mmCIF file of C-alpha atoms and ligand atoms in Angstrom:
data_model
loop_
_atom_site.group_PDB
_atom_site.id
_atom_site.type_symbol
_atom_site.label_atom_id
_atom_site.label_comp_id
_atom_site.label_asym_id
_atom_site.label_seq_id
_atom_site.Cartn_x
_atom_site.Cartn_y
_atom_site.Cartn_z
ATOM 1 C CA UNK A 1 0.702 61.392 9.409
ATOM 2 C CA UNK A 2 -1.222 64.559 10.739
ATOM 3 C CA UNK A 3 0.261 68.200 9.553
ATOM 4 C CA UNK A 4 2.625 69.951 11.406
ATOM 5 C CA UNK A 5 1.378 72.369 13.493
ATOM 6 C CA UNK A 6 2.799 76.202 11.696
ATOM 7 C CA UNK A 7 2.166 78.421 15.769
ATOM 8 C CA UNK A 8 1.716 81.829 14.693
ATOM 9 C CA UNK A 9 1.885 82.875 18.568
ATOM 10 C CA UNK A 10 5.420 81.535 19.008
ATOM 11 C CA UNK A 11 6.512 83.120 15.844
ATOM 12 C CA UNK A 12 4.506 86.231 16.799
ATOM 13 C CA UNK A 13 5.997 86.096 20.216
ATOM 14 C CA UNK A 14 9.492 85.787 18.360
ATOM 15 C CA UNK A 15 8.631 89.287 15.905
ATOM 16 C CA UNK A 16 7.077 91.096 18.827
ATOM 17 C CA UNK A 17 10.482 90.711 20.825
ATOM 18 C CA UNK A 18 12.496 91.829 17.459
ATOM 19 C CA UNK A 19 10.445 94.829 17.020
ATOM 20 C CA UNK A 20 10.871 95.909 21.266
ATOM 21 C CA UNK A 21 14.774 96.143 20.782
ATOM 22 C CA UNK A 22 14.061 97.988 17.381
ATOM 23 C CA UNK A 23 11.817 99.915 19.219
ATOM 24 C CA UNK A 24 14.271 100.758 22.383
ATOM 25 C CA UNK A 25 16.735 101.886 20.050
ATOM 26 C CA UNK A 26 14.911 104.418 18.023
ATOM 27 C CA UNK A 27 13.897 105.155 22.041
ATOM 28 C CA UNK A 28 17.309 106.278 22.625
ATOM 29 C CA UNK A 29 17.931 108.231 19.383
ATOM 30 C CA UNK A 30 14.796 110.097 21.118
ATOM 31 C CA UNK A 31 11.809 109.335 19.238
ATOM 32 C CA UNK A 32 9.023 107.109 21.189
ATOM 33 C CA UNK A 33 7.457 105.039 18.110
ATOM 34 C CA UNK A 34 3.754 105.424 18.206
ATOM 35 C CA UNK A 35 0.291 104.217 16.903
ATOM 36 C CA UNK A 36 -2.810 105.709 16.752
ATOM 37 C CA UNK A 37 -6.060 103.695 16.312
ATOM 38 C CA UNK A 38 -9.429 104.847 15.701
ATOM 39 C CA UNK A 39 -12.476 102.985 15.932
ATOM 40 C CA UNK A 40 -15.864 104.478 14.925
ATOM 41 C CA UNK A 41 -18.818 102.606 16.801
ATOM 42 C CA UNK A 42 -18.879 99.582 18.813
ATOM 43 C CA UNK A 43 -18.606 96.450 16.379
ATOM 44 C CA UNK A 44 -17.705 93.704 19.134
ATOM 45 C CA UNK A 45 -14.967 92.145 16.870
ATOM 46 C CA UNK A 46 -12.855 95.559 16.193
ATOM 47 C CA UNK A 47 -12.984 96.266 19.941
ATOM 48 C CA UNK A 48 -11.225 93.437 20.632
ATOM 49 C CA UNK A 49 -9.121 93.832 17.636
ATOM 50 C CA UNK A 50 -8.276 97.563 19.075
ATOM 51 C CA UNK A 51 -7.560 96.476 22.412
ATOM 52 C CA UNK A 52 -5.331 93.990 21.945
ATOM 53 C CA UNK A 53 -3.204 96.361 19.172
ATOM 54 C CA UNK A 54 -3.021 99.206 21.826
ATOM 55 C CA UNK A 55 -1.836 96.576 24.552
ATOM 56 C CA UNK A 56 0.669 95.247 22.190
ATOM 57 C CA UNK A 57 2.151 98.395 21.301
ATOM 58 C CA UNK A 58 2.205 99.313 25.275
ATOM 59 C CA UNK A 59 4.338 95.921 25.709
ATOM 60 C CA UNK A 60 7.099 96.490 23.076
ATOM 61 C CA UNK A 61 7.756 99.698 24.613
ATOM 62 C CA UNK A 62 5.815 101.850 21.682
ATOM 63 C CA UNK A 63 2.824 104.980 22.394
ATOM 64 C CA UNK A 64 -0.117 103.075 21.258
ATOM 65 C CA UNK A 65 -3.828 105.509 21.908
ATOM 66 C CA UNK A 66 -6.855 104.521 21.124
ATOM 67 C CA UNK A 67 -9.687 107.328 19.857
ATOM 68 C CA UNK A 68 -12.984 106.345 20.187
ATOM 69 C CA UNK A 69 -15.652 108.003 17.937
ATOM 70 C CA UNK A 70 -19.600 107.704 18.293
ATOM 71 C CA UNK A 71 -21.100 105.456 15.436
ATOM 72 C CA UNK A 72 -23.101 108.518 13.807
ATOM 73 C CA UNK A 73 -19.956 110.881 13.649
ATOM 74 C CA UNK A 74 -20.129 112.763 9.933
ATOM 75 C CA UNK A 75 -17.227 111.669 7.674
ATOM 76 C CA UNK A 76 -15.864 115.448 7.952
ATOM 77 C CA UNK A 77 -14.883 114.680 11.853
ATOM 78 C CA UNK A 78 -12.865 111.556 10.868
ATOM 79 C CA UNK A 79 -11.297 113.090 8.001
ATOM 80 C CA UNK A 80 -10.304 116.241 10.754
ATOM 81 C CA UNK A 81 -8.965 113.772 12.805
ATOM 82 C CA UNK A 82 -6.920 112.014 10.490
ATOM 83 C CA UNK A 83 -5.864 115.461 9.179
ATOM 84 C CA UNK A 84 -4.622 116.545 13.042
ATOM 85 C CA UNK A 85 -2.653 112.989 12.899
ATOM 86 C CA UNK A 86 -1.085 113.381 9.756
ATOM 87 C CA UNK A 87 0.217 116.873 11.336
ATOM 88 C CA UNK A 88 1.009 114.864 14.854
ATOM 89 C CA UNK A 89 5.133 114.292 14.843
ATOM 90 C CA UNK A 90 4.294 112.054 17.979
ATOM 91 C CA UNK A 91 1.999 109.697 15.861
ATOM 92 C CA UNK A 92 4.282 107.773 13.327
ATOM 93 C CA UNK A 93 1.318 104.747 12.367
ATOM 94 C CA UNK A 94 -2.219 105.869 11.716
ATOM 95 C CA UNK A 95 -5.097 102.930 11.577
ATOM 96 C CA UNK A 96 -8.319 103.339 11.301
ATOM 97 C CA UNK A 97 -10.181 100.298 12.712
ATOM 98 C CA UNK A 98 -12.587 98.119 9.398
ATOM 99 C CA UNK A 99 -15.796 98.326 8.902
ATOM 100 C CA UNK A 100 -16.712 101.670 9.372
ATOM 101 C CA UNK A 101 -20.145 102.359 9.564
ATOM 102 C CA UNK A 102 -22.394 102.274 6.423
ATOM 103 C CA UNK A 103 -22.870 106.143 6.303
ATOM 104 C CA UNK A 104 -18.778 106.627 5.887
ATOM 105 C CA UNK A 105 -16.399 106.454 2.706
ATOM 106 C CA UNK A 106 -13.672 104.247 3.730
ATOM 107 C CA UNK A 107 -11.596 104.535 0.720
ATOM 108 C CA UNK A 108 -12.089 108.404 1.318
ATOM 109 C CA UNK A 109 -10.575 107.241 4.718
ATOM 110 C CA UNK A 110 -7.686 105.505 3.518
ATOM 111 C CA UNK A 111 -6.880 108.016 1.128
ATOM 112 C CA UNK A 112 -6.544 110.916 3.569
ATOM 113 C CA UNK A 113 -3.813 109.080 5.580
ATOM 114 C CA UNK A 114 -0.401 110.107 4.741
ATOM 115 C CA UNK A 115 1.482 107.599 3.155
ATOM 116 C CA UNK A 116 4.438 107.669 5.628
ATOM 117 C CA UNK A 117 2.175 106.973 8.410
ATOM 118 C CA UNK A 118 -0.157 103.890 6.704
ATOM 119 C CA UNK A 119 0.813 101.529 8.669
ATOM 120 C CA UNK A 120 -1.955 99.477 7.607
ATOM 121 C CA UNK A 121 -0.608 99.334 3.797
ATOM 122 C CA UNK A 122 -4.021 99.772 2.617
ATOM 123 C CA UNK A 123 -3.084 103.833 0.789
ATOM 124 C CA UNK A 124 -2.999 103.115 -2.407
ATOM 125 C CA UNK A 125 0.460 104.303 -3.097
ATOM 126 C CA UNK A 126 1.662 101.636 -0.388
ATOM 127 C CA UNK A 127 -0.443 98.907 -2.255
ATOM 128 C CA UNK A 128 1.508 100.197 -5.634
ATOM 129 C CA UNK A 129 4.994 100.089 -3.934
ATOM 130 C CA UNK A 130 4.198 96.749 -2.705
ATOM 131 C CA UNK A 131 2.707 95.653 -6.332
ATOM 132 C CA UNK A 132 6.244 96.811 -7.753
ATOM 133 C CA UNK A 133 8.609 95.989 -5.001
ATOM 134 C CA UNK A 134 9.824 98.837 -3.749
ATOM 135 C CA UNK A 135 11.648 98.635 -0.489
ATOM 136 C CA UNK A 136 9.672 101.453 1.448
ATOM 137 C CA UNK A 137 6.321 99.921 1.294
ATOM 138 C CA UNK A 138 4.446 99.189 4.120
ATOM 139 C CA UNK A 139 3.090 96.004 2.988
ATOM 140 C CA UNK A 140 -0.755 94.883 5.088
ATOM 141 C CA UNK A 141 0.015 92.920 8.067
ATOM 142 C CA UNK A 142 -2.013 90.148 7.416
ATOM 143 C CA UNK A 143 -0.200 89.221 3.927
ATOM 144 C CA UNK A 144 3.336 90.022 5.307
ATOM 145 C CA UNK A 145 2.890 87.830 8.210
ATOM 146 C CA UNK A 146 1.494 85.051 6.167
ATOM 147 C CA UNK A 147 5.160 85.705 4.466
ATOM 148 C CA UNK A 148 6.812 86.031 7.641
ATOM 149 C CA UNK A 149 5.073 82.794 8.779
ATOM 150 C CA UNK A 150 6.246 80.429 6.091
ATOM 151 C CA UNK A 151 9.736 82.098 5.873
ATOM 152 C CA UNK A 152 10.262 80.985 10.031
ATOM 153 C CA UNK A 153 8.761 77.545 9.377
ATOM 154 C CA UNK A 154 11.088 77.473 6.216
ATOM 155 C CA UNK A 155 9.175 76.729 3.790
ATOM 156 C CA UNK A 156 10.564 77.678 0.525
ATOM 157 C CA UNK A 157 8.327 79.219 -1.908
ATOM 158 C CA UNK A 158 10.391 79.875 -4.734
ATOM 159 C CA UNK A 159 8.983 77.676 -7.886
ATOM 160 C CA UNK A 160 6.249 76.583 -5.840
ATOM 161 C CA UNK A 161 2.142 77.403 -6.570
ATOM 162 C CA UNK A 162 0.508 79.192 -4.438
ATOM 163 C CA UNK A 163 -3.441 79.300 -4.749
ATOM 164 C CA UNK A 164 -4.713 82.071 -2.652
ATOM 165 C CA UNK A 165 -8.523 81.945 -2.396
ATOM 166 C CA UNK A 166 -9.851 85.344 -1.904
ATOM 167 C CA UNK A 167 -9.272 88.295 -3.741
ATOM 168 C CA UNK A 168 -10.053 90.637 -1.106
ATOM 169 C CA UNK A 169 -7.414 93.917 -0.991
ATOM 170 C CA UNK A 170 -6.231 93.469 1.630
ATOM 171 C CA UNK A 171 -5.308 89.758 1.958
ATOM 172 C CA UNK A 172 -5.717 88.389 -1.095
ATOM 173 C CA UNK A 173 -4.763 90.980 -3.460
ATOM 174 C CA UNK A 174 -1.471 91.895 -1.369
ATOM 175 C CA UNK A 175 -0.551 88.214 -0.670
ATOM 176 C CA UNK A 176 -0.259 87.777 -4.562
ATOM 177 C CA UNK A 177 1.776 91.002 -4.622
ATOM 178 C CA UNK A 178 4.029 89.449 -2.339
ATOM 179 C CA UNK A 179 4.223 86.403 -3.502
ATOM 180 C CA UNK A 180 5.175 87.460 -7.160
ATOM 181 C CA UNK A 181 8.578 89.288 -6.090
ATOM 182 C CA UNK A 182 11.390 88.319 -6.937
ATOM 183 C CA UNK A 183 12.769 86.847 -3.874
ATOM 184 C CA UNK A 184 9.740 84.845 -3.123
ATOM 185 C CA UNK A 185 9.623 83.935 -6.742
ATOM 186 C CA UNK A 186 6.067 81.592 -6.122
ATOM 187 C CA UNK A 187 3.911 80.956 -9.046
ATOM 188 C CA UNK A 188 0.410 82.387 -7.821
ATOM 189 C CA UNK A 189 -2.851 81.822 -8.827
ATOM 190 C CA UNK A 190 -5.966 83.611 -7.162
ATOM 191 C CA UNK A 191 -9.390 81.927 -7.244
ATOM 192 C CA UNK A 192 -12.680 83.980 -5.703
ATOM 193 C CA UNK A 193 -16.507 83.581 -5.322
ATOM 194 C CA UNK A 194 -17.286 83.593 -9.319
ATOM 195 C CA UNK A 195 -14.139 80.371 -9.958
ATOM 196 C CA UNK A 196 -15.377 77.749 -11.494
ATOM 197 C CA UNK A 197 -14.240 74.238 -9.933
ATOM 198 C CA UNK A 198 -12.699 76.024 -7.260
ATOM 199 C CA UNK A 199 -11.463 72.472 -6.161
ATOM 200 C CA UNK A 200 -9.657 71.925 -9.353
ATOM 201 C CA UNK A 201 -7.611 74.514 -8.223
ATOM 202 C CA UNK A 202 -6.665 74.241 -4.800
ATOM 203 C CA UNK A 203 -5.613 70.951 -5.604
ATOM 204 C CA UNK A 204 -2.910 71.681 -7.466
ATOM 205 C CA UNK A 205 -1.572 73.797 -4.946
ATOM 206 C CA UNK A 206 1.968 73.431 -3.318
ATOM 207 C CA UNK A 207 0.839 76.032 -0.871
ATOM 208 C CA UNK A 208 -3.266 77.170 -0.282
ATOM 209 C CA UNK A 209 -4.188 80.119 0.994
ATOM 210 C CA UNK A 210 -7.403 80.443 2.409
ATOM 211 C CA UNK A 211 -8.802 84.070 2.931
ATOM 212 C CA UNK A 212 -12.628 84.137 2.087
ATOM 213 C CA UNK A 213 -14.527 84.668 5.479
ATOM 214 C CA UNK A 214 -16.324 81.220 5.385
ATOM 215 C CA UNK A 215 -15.941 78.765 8.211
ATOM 216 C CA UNK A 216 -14.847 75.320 7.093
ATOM 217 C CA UNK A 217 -15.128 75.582 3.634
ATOM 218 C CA UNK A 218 -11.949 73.847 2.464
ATOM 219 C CA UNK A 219 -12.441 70.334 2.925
ATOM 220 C CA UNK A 220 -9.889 67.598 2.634
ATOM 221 C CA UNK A 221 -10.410 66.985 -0.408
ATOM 222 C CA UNK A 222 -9.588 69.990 -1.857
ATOM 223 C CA UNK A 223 -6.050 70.177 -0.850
ATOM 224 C CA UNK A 224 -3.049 67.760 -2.469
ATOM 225 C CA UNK A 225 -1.140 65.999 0.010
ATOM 226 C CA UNK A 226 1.358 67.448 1.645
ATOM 227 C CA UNK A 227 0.772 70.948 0.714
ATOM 228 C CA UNK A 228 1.358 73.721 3.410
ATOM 229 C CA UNK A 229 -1.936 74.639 4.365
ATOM 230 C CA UNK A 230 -2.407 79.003 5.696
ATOM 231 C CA UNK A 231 -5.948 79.550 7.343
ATOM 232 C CA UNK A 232 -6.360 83.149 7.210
ATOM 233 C CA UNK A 233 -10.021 83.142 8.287
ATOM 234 C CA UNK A 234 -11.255 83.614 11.578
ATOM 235 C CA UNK A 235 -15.130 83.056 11.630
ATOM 236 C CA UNK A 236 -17.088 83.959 14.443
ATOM 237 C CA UNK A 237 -19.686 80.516 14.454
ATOM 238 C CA UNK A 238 -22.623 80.764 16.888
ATOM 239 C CA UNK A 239 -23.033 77.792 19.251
ATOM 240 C CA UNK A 240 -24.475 76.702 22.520
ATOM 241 C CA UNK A 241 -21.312 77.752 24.774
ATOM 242 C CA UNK A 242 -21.605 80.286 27.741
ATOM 243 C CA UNK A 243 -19.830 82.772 25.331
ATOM 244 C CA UNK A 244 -22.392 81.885 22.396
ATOM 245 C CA UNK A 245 -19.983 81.367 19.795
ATOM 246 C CA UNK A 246 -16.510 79.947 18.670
ATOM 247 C CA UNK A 247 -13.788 80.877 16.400
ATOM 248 C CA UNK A 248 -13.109 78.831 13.242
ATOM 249 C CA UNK A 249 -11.064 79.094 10.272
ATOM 250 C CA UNK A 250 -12.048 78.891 6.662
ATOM 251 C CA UNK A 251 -10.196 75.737 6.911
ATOM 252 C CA UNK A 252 -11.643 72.237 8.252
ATOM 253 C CA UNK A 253 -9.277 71.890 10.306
ATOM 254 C CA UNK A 254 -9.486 68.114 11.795
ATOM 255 C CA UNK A 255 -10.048 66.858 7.952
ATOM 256 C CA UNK A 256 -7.194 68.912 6.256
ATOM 257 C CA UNK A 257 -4.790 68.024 8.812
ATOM 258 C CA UNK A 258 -4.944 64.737 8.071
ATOM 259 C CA UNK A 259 -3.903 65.333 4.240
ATOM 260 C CA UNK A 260 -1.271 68.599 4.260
ATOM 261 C CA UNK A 261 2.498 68.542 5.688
ATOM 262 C CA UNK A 262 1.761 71.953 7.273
ATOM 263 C CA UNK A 263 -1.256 73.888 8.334
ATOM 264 C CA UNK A 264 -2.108 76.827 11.198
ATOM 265 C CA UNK A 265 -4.783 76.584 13.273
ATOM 266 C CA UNK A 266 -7.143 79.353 14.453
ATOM 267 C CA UNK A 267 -7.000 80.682 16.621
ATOM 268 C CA UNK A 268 -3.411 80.744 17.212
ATOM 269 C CA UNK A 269 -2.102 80.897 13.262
ATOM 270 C CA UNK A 270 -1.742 83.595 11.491
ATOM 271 C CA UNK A 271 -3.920 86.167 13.895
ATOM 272 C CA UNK A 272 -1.140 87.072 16.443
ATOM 273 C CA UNK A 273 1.219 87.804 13.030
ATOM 274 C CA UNK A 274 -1.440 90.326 11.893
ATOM 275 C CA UNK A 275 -0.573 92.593 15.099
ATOM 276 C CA UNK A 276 3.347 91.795 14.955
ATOM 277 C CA UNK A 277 3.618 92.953 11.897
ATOM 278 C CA UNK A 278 1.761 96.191 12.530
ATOM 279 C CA UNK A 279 4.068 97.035 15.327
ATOM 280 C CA UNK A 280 7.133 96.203 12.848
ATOM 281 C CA UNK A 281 5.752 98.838 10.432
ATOM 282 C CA UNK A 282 5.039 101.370 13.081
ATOM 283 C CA UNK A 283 8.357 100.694 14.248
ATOM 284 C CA UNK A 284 9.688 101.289 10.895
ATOM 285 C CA UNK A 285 7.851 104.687 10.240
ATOM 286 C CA UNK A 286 9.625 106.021 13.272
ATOM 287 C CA UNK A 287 12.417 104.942 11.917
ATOM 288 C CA UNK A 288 12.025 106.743 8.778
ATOM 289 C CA UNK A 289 10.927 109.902 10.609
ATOM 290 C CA UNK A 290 14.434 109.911 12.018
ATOM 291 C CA UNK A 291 15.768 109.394 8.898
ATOM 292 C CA UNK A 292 14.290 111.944 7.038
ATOM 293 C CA UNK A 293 15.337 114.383 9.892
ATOM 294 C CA UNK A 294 18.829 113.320 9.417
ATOM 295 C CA UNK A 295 18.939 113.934 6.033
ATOM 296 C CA UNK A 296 17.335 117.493 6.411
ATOM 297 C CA UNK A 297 14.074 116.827 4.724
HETATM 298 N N1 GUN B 301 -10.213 95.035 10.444
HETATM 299 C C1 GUN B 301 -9.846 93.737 10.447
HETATM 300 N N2 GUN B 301 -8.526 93.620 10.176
HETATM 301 C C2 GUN B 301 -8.057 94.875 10.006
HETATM 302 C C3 GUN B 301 -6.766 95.410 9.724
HETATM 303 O O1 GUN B 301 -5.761 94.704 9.539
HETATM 304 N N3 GUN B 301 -6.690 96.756 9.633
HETATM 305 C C4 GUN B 301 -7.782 97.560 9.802
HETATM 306 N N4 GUN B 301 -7.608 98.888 9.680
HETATM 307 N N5 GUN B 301 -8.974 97.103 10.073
HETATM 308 C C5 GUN B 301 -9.113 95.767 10.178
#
């Protein structure tokens, strides 16, 4: 029997309306939450990306601004921007748009964001609260709606192996984070480019997680049947169509499908829970802010 479908839209659809009454009610108390993402250059992928995280923001209610800088702006003009954000009380998330150019430090980058307002979870003392479980960590989007996704679609994950391929930071490394807690209690086991008999592996998986950037590469018969299949890649894959390419997974979809109980497709999957999530944590740095006023600090 073919896999059932996982629809990250409709459970997307379902976050995005949870975080717009969040939203409207830290509206009242007087604060508008708000996101601020800057792209350097004009990599086709992140403006897309940019666009639709500013729309989204627009459409639960939030402030969401997009700066623009050239692709040849010094480091020392995004590090003054990010400095006149961190000082911004209007600006509670702060995201600066991956890749940056060659000629820029992006863990310089990340660094200079305040915690409070890395919305992305990519500071490192966010990745370290998230490592040890500690409540006020803005955990990456892409991980936490991976979590999000299986928690809706109830699958349990508690005893259960997880084999997350890719060990990038900020899916791979943070979905094992997650995974570990208590709570989600899954047994995890990461496999990357230098694995040997990567298959050996993702077979033995109760739940595979595929996060390494390369279209198609888990095959049927690398995944045990009736596992719960994630497809975190989305592959840009050059054909002959009027747009000149297509999007694929890192999954093959029509042969896995055929073998796991659950899968999500791309587009469609887990994408859409990348931005939901990202409007949850902006939502939830506002909230903060107004907590932290309340208490005097
Ligand atoms: N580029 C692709 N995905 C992401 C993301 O989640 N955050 C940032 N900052 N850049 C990205």
């Amino acid at each position: 029997m073919p896999a059932e479908l996982i629809s990250g839209t409709a459970v997307a659809a379902r976050v995005r309306e949870e975080v717009a009454r969040d939203a409207a009610a830290v509206i009242a108390r007087g604060v508008t939450p708000g996101l601020t993402v800057v792209l350097v250059g004009e990599d086709p992928a992140s403006t897309v990306y940019v666009r639709s995280k500013e729309k989204a923001c627009r459409e639960a209610g939030m402030n969401g601004e997009t700066i623009r800088l050239a692709a040849d702006s010094a480091q020392e003009v995004l590090e003054a921007l990010i400095d006149r954000l961190n000082a911004d009380p209007a600006v509670h998330g702060i995201l600066v748009q991956s890749p940056l150019p060659k000629h820029m430090d992006e863990n310089a980058v990340v660094r200079r964001i305040r915690p409070e307002k890395d919305v992305d979870g990519f500071h490192p003392v966010n990745v370290g609260k998230t490592l040890i479980g500690e409540p006020d960590a803005f955990a990456p989007c892409t991980p936490a709606g991976v979590q999000e996704l299986l928690r809706v679609a109830g699958i349990d994950t508690r005893g259960a192996h997880c084999v997350i391929v890719g060990r990038s930071n900020i899916v791979g490394k943070p979905m094992a984070s997650l995974l570990i807690q208590q709570g989600a209690d899954a047994t995890v086991t990461i496999c990357h480019s230098r694995t040997r008999d990567l298959a050996s592996h993702t077979r033995q998986a109760d739940i595979l997680i595929a996060a390494v950037g390369r279209p198609s590469m888990i095959t049927a018969d690398m995944v045990k049947p009736g596992a719960v299949v994630i497809d975190v890649g989305i592959n840009r894959v050059n054909d002959a169509s009027a747009k000149g390419y297509h999007l694929e997974g890192d999954v093959d979809f029509a042969g896995v499908s055929q073998v796991a109980s659950h899968i999500t497709p791309v587009p469609g999957g887990v994408g859409p829970m990348t931005i939901a999530m990202l409007l949850r944590n902006t939502v939830r740095a506002a909230e903060r802010t107004l907590e932290r006023q309340a208490a005097g600090a």
